[in-house]
Tab-separated table of C-alpha atoms in Angstrom:
chain	number	residue	atom	x	y	z
V	1	MET	CA	18.569	-100.086	207.330
V	2	LEU	CA	19.238	-98.078	205.105
V	3	LEU	CA	22.306	-98.105	202.614
V	4	GLU	CA	24.048	-94.702	201.647
V	5	ARG	CA	24.473	-94.251	198.297
V	6	ASP	CA	28.753	-94.417	197.241
V	7	LEU	CA	30.196	-97.845	196.896
V	8	ILE	CA	31.837	-96.719	199.652
V	9	GLN	CA	29.737	-96.025	202.898
V	10	ALA	CA	30.981	-93.749	206.033
V	11	THR	CA	29.381	-95.394	208.645
V	12	GLY	CA	31.652	-98.135	209.460
V	13	PHE	CA	35.679	-96.883	209.002
V	14	ARG	CA	37.347	-97.870	211.632
V	15	ASN	CA	40.510	-99.254	213.266
V	16	VAL	CA	40.029	-102.593	214.697
V	17	ARG	CA	41.682	-104.028	217.561
V	18	ASP	CA	42.638	-108.012	218.770
V	19	GLY	CA	43.333	-106.888	222.599
V	20	ASP	CA	44.964	-104.467	222.764
V	21	ARG	CA	46.676	-104.590	220.270
V	22	VAL	CA	45.682	-102.655	216.039
V	23	THR	CA	45.379	-105.474	213.638
V	24	GLY	CA	43.963	-103.438	210.675
V	25	PHE	CA	41.170	-101.238	209.462
V	26	GLN	CA	37.355	-101.974	207.714
V	27	PHE	CA	35.474	-100.062	206.475
V	28	ARG	CA	32.147	-101.111	204.864
V	29	VAL	CA	30.583	-101.071	201.336
V	30	ARG	CA	27.453	-102.316	199.087
V	31	MET	CA	26.361	-104.325	196.730
V	32	PRO	CA	27.632	-102.474	193.581
V	33	SER	CA	24.747	-104.563	191.599
V	34	TYR	CA	20.596	-104.613	191.628
V	35	ARG	CA	21.468	-108.050	193.123
V	36	GLY	CA	22.270	-110.710	195.900
V	37	MET	CA	24.102	-112.644	194.900
V	38	PRO	CA	26.663	-116.203	196.188
V	39	ALA	CA	29.143	-115.064	198.111
V	40	SER	CA	31.492	-117.349	195.740
V	41	LEU	CA	31.227	-114.497	192.605
V	42	ILE	CA	33.329	-111.887	194.914
V	43	ASP	CA	36.976	-111.771	193.109
V	44	GLY	CA	38.241	-110.251	196.365
V	45	ILE	CA	38.575	-106.745	195.945
V	46	ALA	CA	41.766	-104.135	196.000
V	47	VAL	CA	42.480	-101.346	198.465
V	48	ARG	CA	44.745	-98.966	199.029
V	49	VAL	CA	44.800	-95.926	201.855
V	50	GLY	CA	45.920	-92.890	199.970
V	51	ASP	CA	50.410	-93.654	200.049
V	52	VAL	CA	49.949	-95.375	203.531
V	53	VAL	CA	48.077	-98.867	202.490
V	54	ASP	CA	47.676	-100.773	198.563
V	55	VAL	CA	47.421	-104.264	198.980
V	56	PRO	CA	46.181	-107.028	196.596
V	57	ALA	CA	42.445	-107.868	195.649
V	58	GLU	CA	42.988	-111.292	197.239
V	59	ILE	CA	44.311	-110.036	200.897
V	60	PRO	CA	41.073	-108.159	202.962
V	61	LEU	CA	38.847	-110.447	205.404
V	62	TRP	CA	34.875	-110.191	204.488
V	63	THR	CA	32.019	-109.975	207.108
V	64	LEU	CA	28.869	-111.371	205.344
V	65	SER	CA	25.977	-111.308	208.346
V	66	GLY	CA	28.923	-111.916	210.753
V	67	ASN	CA	30.520	-114.420	209.831
V	68	THR	CA	34.040	-113.867	208.499
V	69	TYR	CA	36.006	-115.509	205.894
V	70	THR	CA	39.414	-115.552	203.178
V	71	LEU	CA	38.752	-114.852	199.806
V	72	ARG	CA	39.363	-118.317	199.471
V	73	GLU	CA	36.961	-119.559	202.074
V	74	LEU	CA	33.761	-116.695	199.789
V	75	TRP	CA	34.865	-119.298	196.374
V	76	ALA	CA	33.944	-122.572	198.696
V	77	SER	CA	31.547	-121.083	200.251
V	78	ASP	CA	27.871	-123.394	200.031
V	79	GLY	CA	25.127	-120.665	201.379
V	80	ALA	CA	26.715	-117.759	201.869
V	81	ARG	CA	25.005	-114.967	200.384
V	82	TRP	CA	25.862	-110.441	200.050
V	83	GLN	CA	22.254	-109.541	200.201
V	84	LEU	CA	20.837	-106.326	198.332
V	85	GLU	CA	20.439	-104.246	201.010
V	86	GLU	CA	23.622	-105.507	203.239
V	87	ALA	CA	27.012	-104.057	203.519
V	88	ALA	CA	29.347	-106.647	202.798
V	89	THR	CA	32.715	-105.192	206.054
V	90	VAL	CA	36.243	-105.082	204.538
V	91	THR	CA	38.519	-105.867	206.575
V	92	VAL	CA	42.819	-105.311	206.674
V	93	PRO	CA	45.437	-106.700	208.225
V	94	PHE	CA	47.842	-103.706	208.953
V	95	GLU	CA	49.558	-104.122	212.368
V	96	GLY	CA	49.248	-100.502	213.786
V	97	GLY	CA	46.215	-98.684	211.617
V	98	LEU	CA	45.353	-96.224	210.280
V	99	PRO	CA	46.253	-92.798	212.471
V	100	GLN	CA	43.178	-90.167	212.857
V	101	GLY	CA	42.199	-88.009	210.621
V	102	VAL	CA	40.157	-87.309	206.627
V	103	HIS	CA	40.961	-90.165	204.089
V	104	ASP	CA	41.411	-91.127	201.073
V	105	VAL	CA	40.703	-94.031	200.448
V	106	HIS	CA	40.047	-96.344	196.772
V	107	VAL	CA	38.693	-100.069	196.385
V	108	GLU	CA	38.534	-102.235	193.611
V	109	LEU	CA	35.991	-104.443	193.700
V	110	LYS	CA	35.355	-107.250	191.460
V	111	LEU	CA	32.450	-109.977	191.155
V	112	ARG	CA	31.661	-112.793	188.691
V	113	MET	CA	28.772	-111.871	186.811
V	114	SER	CA	27.267	-115.784	185.105
V	115	TYR	CA	25.480	-113.965	182.131
V	116	ILE	CA	28.378	-111.721	181.038
V	117	PRO	CA	30.543	-113.654	178.197
V	118	ILE	CA	33.580	-114.370	180.092
V	119	GLU	CA	35.647	-112.994	177.783
V	120	HIS	CA	34.474	-109.696	180.119
V	121	GLN	CA	34.641	-110.139	182.817
V	122	PRO	CA	35.401	-110.336	186.189
V	123	THR	CA	33.406	-106.593	186.247
V	124	VAL	CA	35.113	-104.002	187.870
V	125	HIS	CA	33.649	-101.724	189.874
V	126	ARG	CA	36.140	-98.269	191.483
V	127	ALA	CA	35.622	-96.152	193.711
V	128	SER	CA	37.233	-93.406	195.807
V	129	ARG	CA	35.622	-91.215	198.782
V	130	ARG	CA	37.179	-89.150	201.356
V	131	ILE	CA	35.436	-90.487	205.131
V	132	THR	CA	36.674	-90.080	208.260
V	133	LEU	CA	38.200	-92.907	211.412
V	134	ALA	CA	36.483	-93.188	213.671
V	135	PRO	CA	37.672	-91.536	216.517
V	136	GLU	CA	39.255	-93.528	219.071
V	137	GLY	CA	39.881	-92.199	222.436
V	138	GLY	CA	40.876	-88.636	223.706
V	139	ASP	CA	37.552	-87.755	224.887
V	140	GLY	CA	39.271	-85.727	227.737
V	141	VAL	CA	36.177	-84.705	230.203
V	142	PHE	CA	33.277	-84.810	228.359
V	143	ARG	CA	30.751	-86.791	227.067
V	144	TYR	CA	29.547	-87.091	223.415
V	145	GLY	CA	26.087	-87.104	221.588
V	146	VAL	CA	24.324	-86.379	218.883
V	147	SER	CA	21.678	-84.335	217.867
V	148	LEU	CA	19.771	-86.158	215.412
V	149	TYR	CA	18.429	-81.921	213.933
V	150	SER	CA	22.225	-82.992	212.109
V	151	PHE	CA	20.724	-84.896	209.590
V	152	MET	CA	17.675	-82.730	208.524
V	153	HIS	CA	16.354	-83.527	205.241
V	154	ASP	CA	18.501	-86.436	205.228
V	155	TYR	CA	15.994	-87.196	207.207
V	156	GLY	CA	12.659	-89.175	206.404
V	157	THR	CA	14.077	-89.213	202.821
V	158	VAL	CA	18.051	-91.133	203.522
V	159	LEU	CA	17.989	-91.932	206.904
V	160	ASP	CA	15.686	-93.512	208.794
V	161	LEU	CA	15.239	-94.034	212.762
V	162	GLU	CA	18.828	-97.012	213.047
V	163	THR	CA	20.604	-96.383	210.129
V	164	ALA	CA	21.168	-92.114	211.279
V	165	LEU	CA	20.612	-93.928	215.356
V	166	ALA	CA	24.153	-96.669	213.432
V	167	ALA	CA	25.967	-93.017	212.307
V	168	VAL	CA	25.481	-92.171	215.601
V	169	ALA	CA	27.275	-94.427	217.743
V	170	ASP	CA	29.845	-95.392	214.943
V	171	THR	CA	30.808	-91.237	216.133
V	172	GLY	CA	31.929	-93.682	219.127
V	173	ALA	CA	29.456	-91.405	220.478
V	174	THR	CA	27.107	-92.974	224.147
V	175	GLY	CA	24.244	-89.463	224.033
V	176	VAL	CA	21.621	-88.711	220.938
V	177	GLU	CA	19.205	-85.702	221.222
V	178	ILE	CA	16.236	-85.370	219.210
V	179	LEU	CA	13.177	-83.289	218.659
V	180	GLY	CA	9.961	-84.080	219.345
V	181	GLU	CA	8.063	-82.467	215.844
V	182	GLY	CA	10.796	-84.091	213.631
V	183	HIS	CA	11.535	-87.431	214.889
V	184	VAL	CA	8.110	-88.746	216.724
V	185	PRO	CA	5.862	-90.107	213.856
V	186	ASN	CA	2.444	-89.403	215.300
V	187	TYR	CA	3.365	-86.412	217.308
V	188	PRO	CA	2.382	-86.078	220.573
V	189	GLU	CA	1.055	-89.798	220.945
V	190	PRO	CA	3.802	-92.015	219.654
V	191	THR	CA	2.383	-95.267	218.875
V	192	THR	CA	3.939	-98.382	221.757
V	193	VAL	CA	5.439	-100.011	218.544
V	194	TRP	CA	7.039	-96.954	217.448
V	195	ILE	CA	8.351	-96.186	221.203
V	196	ASP	CA	9.218	-100.018	222.545
V	197	GLN	CA	11.527	-99.768	218.791
V	198	TRP	CA	12.911	-96.689	219.894
V	199	PHE	CA	14.265	-98.064	223.442
V	200	SER	CA	15.449	-101.819	221.288
V	201	LEU	CA	17.423	-99.060	218.799
V	202	LEU	CA	18.723	-97.342	222.183
V	203	GLU	CA	19.418	-100.655	223.901
V	204	LYS	CA	21.367	-101.953	219.975
V	205	TYR	CA	23.908	-99.039	219.380
V	206	SER	CA	24.468	-98.925	222.874
V	207	LEU	CA	23.394	-94.970	223.636
V	208	GLU	CA	21.513	-93.024	226.165
V	209	PRO	CA	18.724	-90.079	225.539
V	210	THR	CA	20.311	-86.721	226.488
V	211	ASN	CA	18.361	-83.502	225.412
V	212	TYR	CA	14.279	-83.836	224.007
V	213	GLY	CA	13.963	-80.589	221.919
V	214	SER	CA	10.124	-78.974	221.881
V	215	TRP	CA	8.809	-75.506	221.258
V	216	ILE	CA	5.760	-72.759	222.665
V	217	ASP	CA	5.149	-71.749	219.289
V	218	THR	CA	3.003	-68.297	221.417
V	219	ARG	CA	1.595	-67.489	217.518
V	220	LEU	CA	-0.485	-70.275	217.852
V	221	ARG	CA	-3.140	-68.325	216.284
V	222	PRO	CA	-2.827	-65.751	214.025
V	223	GLY	CA	-4.054	-61.881	216.195
V	224	GLN	CA	-4.123	-63.950	219.350
V	225	ALA	CA	-1.413	-64.009	222.317
V	226	MET	CA	-0.715	-67.238	223.389
V	227	THR	CA	-1.727	-66.870	228.219
V	228	ALA	CA	0.505	-68.471	230.003
V	229	GLN	CA	-1.467	-71.627	231.403
V	230	GLU	CA	-1.459	-72.548	227.012
V	231	GLY	CA	1.879	-72.427	227.295
V	232	ALA	CA	2.726	-74.429	230.611
V	233	VAL	CA	-0.288	-76.933	228.621
V	234	ALA	CA	2.551	-76.797	225.759
V	235	LEU	CA	5.692	-78.178	227.623
V	236	GLN	CA	4.448	-80.371	229.601
V	237	ARG	CA	2.758	-82.217	226.967
V	238	ASP	CA	6.314	-82.682	226.118
V	239	LEU	CA	8.114	-82.938	229.766
V	240	THR	CA	5.071	-85.914	230.181
V	241	LEU	CA	6.928	-87.530	226.199
V	242	ALA	CA	10.291	-87.012	226.530
V	243	ASN	CA	9.833	-89.105	229.887
V	244	ARG	CA	8.526	-91.181	228.056
V	245	LEU	CA	11.107	-91.859	225.968
V	246	GLY	CA	14.030	-91.126	228.103
V	247	PHE	CA	15.419	-88.294	227.715
V	248	GLY	CA	16.498	-86.386	231.487
V	249	PHE	CA	17.009	-82.718	229.436
V	250	VAL	CA	13.771	-80.841	228.230
V	251	ARG	CA	14.950	-77.771	225.593
V	252	PRO	CA	11.674	-75.580	224.778
V	253	LYS	CA	12.119	-73.913	222.418
V	254	ILE	CA	10.182	-70.612	223.452
V	255	GLY	CA	8.434	-67.819	221.279
V	256	VAL	CA	10.837	-64.540	220.443
V	257	VAL	CA	9.316	-60.806	220.837
V	258	SER	CA	12.123	-59.153	219.739
V	259	SER	CA	15.453	-59.484	217.220
V	260	ASP	CA	17.882	-60.160	219.888
V	261	LEU	CA	15.593	-63.862	220.687
V	262	ILE	CA	13.674	-62.643	224.084
V	263	PRO	CA	11.593	-64.765	224.745
V	264	ASP	CA	7.650	-63.778	225.574
V	265	PRO	CA	6.866	-62.954	228.470
V	266	ILE	CA	4.740	-65.780	229.198
V	267	TRP	CA	7.666	-67.505	230.061
V	268	THR	CA	8.694	-67.414	233.193
V	269	GLU	CA	4.717	-67.973	234.024
V	270	SER	CA	4.507	-70.666	232.032
V	271	VAL	CA	8.283	-72.451	233.320
V	272	GLU	CA	6.873	-71.745	236.759
V	273	ARG	CA	4.042	-74.088	236.028
V	274	SER	CA	6.220	-76.444	234.912
V	275	LEU	CA	9.081	-77.116	237.210
V	276	ASP	CA	6.064	-79.259	240.135
V	277	LEU	CA	6.028	-81.936	236.772
V	278	ALA	CA	9.763	-81.782	235.554
V	279	HIS	CA	10.415	-82.361	239.459
V	280	GLU	CA	8.703	-85.531	239.339
V	281	LEU	CA	9.674	-85.943	236.044
V	282	GLY	CA	13.282	-85.824	236.882
V	283	VAL	CA	13.473	-84.004	233.848
V	284	VAL	CA	15.623	-80.095	233.381
V	285	ILE	CA	14.190	-78.190	231.512
V	286	CYS	CA	17.272	-75.852	229.964
V	287	PRO	CA	16.427	-73.525	227.124
V	288	GLU	CA	18.793	-72.565	224.703
V	289	ILE	CA	21.462	-69.320	224.371
V	290	HIS	CA	20.960	-69.406	220.512
V	291	SER	CA	23.364	-66.387	218.049
V	292	PRO	CA	22.152	-63.907	218.265
V	293	THR	CA	22.338	-63.595	222.384
V	294	PRO	CA	25.678	-63.745	223.956
V	295	ILE	CA	26.174	-65.215	227.375
V	296	LYS	CA	26.203	-61.392	228.728
V	297	HIS	CA	22.546	-60.363	227.861
V	298	PRO	CA	19.786	-59.368	229.250
V	299	VAL	CA	17.706	-63.302	229.089
V	300	VAL	CA	20.576	-65.383	230.772
V	301	ASP	CA	20.325	-62.569	233.468
V	302	ASP	CA	17.146	-64.169	232.987
V	303	TYR	CA	17.406	-66.983	233.345
V	304	ILE	CA	19.522	-66.933	235.901
V	305	GLY	CA	17.191	-65.274	238.277
V	306	LEU	CA	14.808	-67.388	238.102
V	307	ILE	CA	17.250	-70.186	239.635
V	308	GLU	CA	18.078	-68.466	241.892
V	309	ARG	CA	14.490	-66.878	242.902
V	310	THR	CA	12.945	-70.400	243.231
V	311	GLY	CA	15.596	-72.680	244.319
V	312	THR	CA	15.608	-75.857	241.485
V	313	LYS	CA	17.180	-78.061	240.926
V	314	ASN	CA	14.594	-78.122	237.098
V	315	PHE	CA	16.032	-75.356	235.194
V	316	GLY	CA	19.317	-74.579	233.621
V	317	LEU	CA	20.897	-73.644	230.800
V	318	LEU	CA	21.922	-74.644	227.615
V	319	ILE	CA	24.166	-73.696	225.446
V	320	ASP	CA	24.436	-72.817	221.892
V	321	THR	CA	28.366	-73.440	220.570
V	322	GLY	CA	27.820	-70.869	216.946
V	323	ILE	CA	27.492	-68.129	220.684
V	324	PHE	CA	31.196	-68.336	219.791
V	325	GLN	CA	31.452	-68.110	215.989
V	326	ASP	CA	34.148	-66.065	215.006
V	327	ARG	CA	33.823	-66.359	211.334
V	328	PRO	CA	31.628	-66.085	208.563
V	329	ILE	CA	28.984	-68.932	207.083
V	330	PRO	CA	29.458	-68.794	203.920
V	331	LEU	CA	26.960	-67.069	200.952
V	332	ARG	CA	24.391	-69.042	200.102
V	333	GLU	CA	23.170	-68.669	196.252
V	334	GLY	CA	21.152	-65.359	195.850
V	335	GLU	CA	22.157	-64.085	199.508
V	336	THR	CA	24.221	-61.090	199.996
V	337	ARG	CA	25.922	-59.961	203.925
V	338	GLU	CA	22.938	-57.308	202.837
V	339	THR	CA	19.571	-59.336	202.635
V	340	ARG	CA	20.673	-61.937	205.751
V	341	PRO	CA	21.064	-61.863	208.955
V	342	ALA	CA	24.144	-59.585	210.334
V	343	PHE	CA	25.018	-63.323	212.861
V	344	LEU	CA	25.603	-65.842	210.446
V	345	ASP	CA	29.089	-63.708	210.057
V	346	GLY	CA	29.181	-64.428	213.593
V	347	ILE	CA	28.629	-62.534	216.757
V	348	GLY	CA	31.927	-63.999	218.226
V	349	VAL	CA	30.881	-64.302	222.125
V	350	ASP	CA	34.848	-64.590	224.362
V	351	PRO	CA	34.381	-68.986	225.435
V	352	ALA	CA	36.097	-67.206	228.125
V	353	ASP	CA	32.251	-65.308	228.968
V	354	PHE	CA	32.008	-69.262	229.501
V	355	VAL	CA	32.478	-69.188	233.406
V	356	ASP	CA	30.767	-66.464	233.925
V	357	VAL	CA	27.378	-69.338	233.538
V	358	ALA	CA	29.455	-72.493	234.230
V	359	GLN	CA	27.515	-73.810	237.359
V	360	TYR	CA	23.561	-72.847	235.469
V	361	VAL	CA	24.982	-74.408	232.450
V	362	VAL	CA	22.945	-77.585	232.058
V	363	PHE	CA	24.084	-79.102	228.827
V	364	VAL	CA	26.021	-77.877	225.747
V	365	GLN	CA	25.437	-78.248	221.750
V	366	ALA	CA	27.632	-78.671	219.307
V	367	LYS	CA	26.796	-76.009	216.686
V	368	PHE	CA	28.991	-75.764	213.593
V	369	HIS	CA	28.728	-76.061	210.156
V	370	ASP	CA	31.942	-77.193	207.808
V	371	ILE	CA	34.554	-78.254	208.575
V	372	ASN	CA	37.557	-79.409	205.390
V	373	GLU	CA	38.836	-82.325	205.299
V	374	ASN	CA	42.289	-80.893	207.667
V	375	LEU	CA	39.532	-81.458	209.803
V	376	GLU	CA	39.929	-77.120	210.651
V	377	ASP	CA	37.003	-76.078	211.190
V	378	GLN	CA	35.669	-72.836	209.084
V	379	GLN	CA	33.674	-71.202	211.743
V	380	ILE	CA	33.833	-72.304	214.966
V	381	PRO	CA	37.666	-71.950	217.519
V	382	TRP	CA	36.916	-75.253	218.945
V	383	ARG	CA	40.401	-74.683	220.766
V	384	PRO	CA	40.088	-72.429	222.958
V	385	VAL	CA	36.108	-72.643	223.706
V	386	LEU	CA	36.511	-76.211	224.974
V	387	GLN	CA	40.005	-75.575	226.766
V	388	ALA	CA	36.700	-72.613	228.159
V	389	LEU	CA	34.623	-75.423	229.076
V	390	LYS	CA	36.266	-77.431	231.281
V	391	ASP	CA	38.405	-74.744	232.999
V	392	ALA	CA	35.176	-74.214	233.667
V	393	GLY	CA	34.596	-77.251	235.297
V	394	TYR	CA	32.289	-78.623	233.225
V	395	ASN	CA	32.171	-82.223	232.321
V	396	GLY	CA	28.561	-82.344	229.964
V	397	TYR	CA	27.178	-83.940	226.674
V	398	LEU	CA	29.083	-81.614	224.194
V	399	SER	CA	25.820	-82.270	221.318
V	400	SER	CA	27.035	-82.444	218.228
V	401	GLU	CA	24.503	-79.981	215.769
V	402	TYR	CA	24.848	-80.007	212.161
V	403	GLU	CA	24.155	-76.888	210.896
V	404	GLY	CA	25.939	-76.849	206.849
V	405	GLU	CA	25.060	-78.325	203.658
V	406	ARG	CA	22.473	-80.308	202.840
V	407	THR	CA	23.768	-82.852	200.029
V	408	PRO	CA	22.329	-85.670	200.583
V	409	TRP	CA	24.983	-88.344	203.381
V	410	ARG	CA	27.239	-85.347	203.635
V	411	SER	CA	25.681	-84.278	207.567
V	412	ILE	CA	27.103	-87.816	208.421
V	413	GLU	CA	30.634	-86.963	207.576
V	414	GLN	CA	30.907	-84.295	208.295
V	415	VAL	CA	29.186	-84.717	212.484
V	416	ARG	CA	32.650	-88.033	211.990
V	417	ARG	CA	34.488	-84.830	211.242
V	418	GLN	CA	33.917	-82.868	214.377
V	419	HIS	CA	34.041	-85.462	216.708
V	420	SER	CA	37.737	-86.734	215.950
V	421	LEU	CA	38.362	-82.612	215.534
V	422	ILE	CA	36.307	-82.545	219.405
V	423	ARG	CA	37.933	-85.569	220.891
V	424	THR	CA	41.256	-84.689	219.392
V	425	ILE	CA	41.977	-81.227	220.708
V	426	ALA	CA	39.448	-82.535	224.224
V	427	SER	CA	43.586	-85.039	225.269
V	428	GLU	CA	45.185	-83.088	224.381
V	429	LEU	CA	43.833	-79.828	227.297
V	430	ALA	CA	45.876	-77.620	229.490
């Protein structure tokens, strides 16, 4: 499993419990040297968290390869090692633990290098990082997941499948969604070895597959329209693969014919040709309602019309919370308000509109772009959004879909912030 570049890792920062009692907190640090080393060469790690905690190097406990040691036990150990590819877990005894939120964590790690003159020892590695404590409780009525789309650009470069799933689980989420063509090697025919690995990792991290993203590329060939039958074949290919991987929802991204995302007219027949297979597989097809399309729109009316006309239980709506964005996304380098799509300033759908379609909604992608260090979302008004969802009776998944700045590893911390924020709000809703 891959590690983050920072000495202090974002994943693994959490309170620890002994029964009902919170006895401290822990975090993970990677080996700062170019090699692994015997654990007896560790000279401790001093830890300071804001103005709340300040402990000397000999206090924290160390967990390496599943075994936990005091510093003196490390010095006396024979055979214990801190491997280069392994993050060590540091546990700080602190009755009551840390409060929820973003914390300034500072460490001073000391290692004893035998090949450096003793007068220059120990070697000291200092690091600081603002990281979000893993959320605890406060779930409210919702379930929580993460889309691996959140880690776009990180995935396949600084994150592999296991690292990504571990980051999802570390937020306390129970669900994971993927993009078929983004995360399945050798799509659409993954090897049995990969499928076995997929299910093994789901079990290891106690995750369930939720929503599978697919595409109906209606502009597949220049100057040649896709037929409804071809659209159905594309959709059914992904329904079948999604079912093999354990997913219950499939979001088809259907080619559009207008700036307000009206889907290609073949969508209706393509979906209807696929409903029997969806029923047989136990999968729900759920196109997303995505900005700049609001809830009150002919596209939504047409989707609901198909449900009511056919009586199907295998077609529903997916709401992307980007439709509730009410403040602009900051301009990127080279952009102006005139040269980018207007919907990036937010279309500001009233959360109260959700009740009109709630009975048809089967999944919610919790789209967001930036949450600051005070756990304030800069674009999405989460309190009225979550209140509207709860009041309308929605109790399904809120699946994080981060779409902000793509600096390496930033997505992990942003997803942690969102889960802390929305779970806190959910616990406070009337």
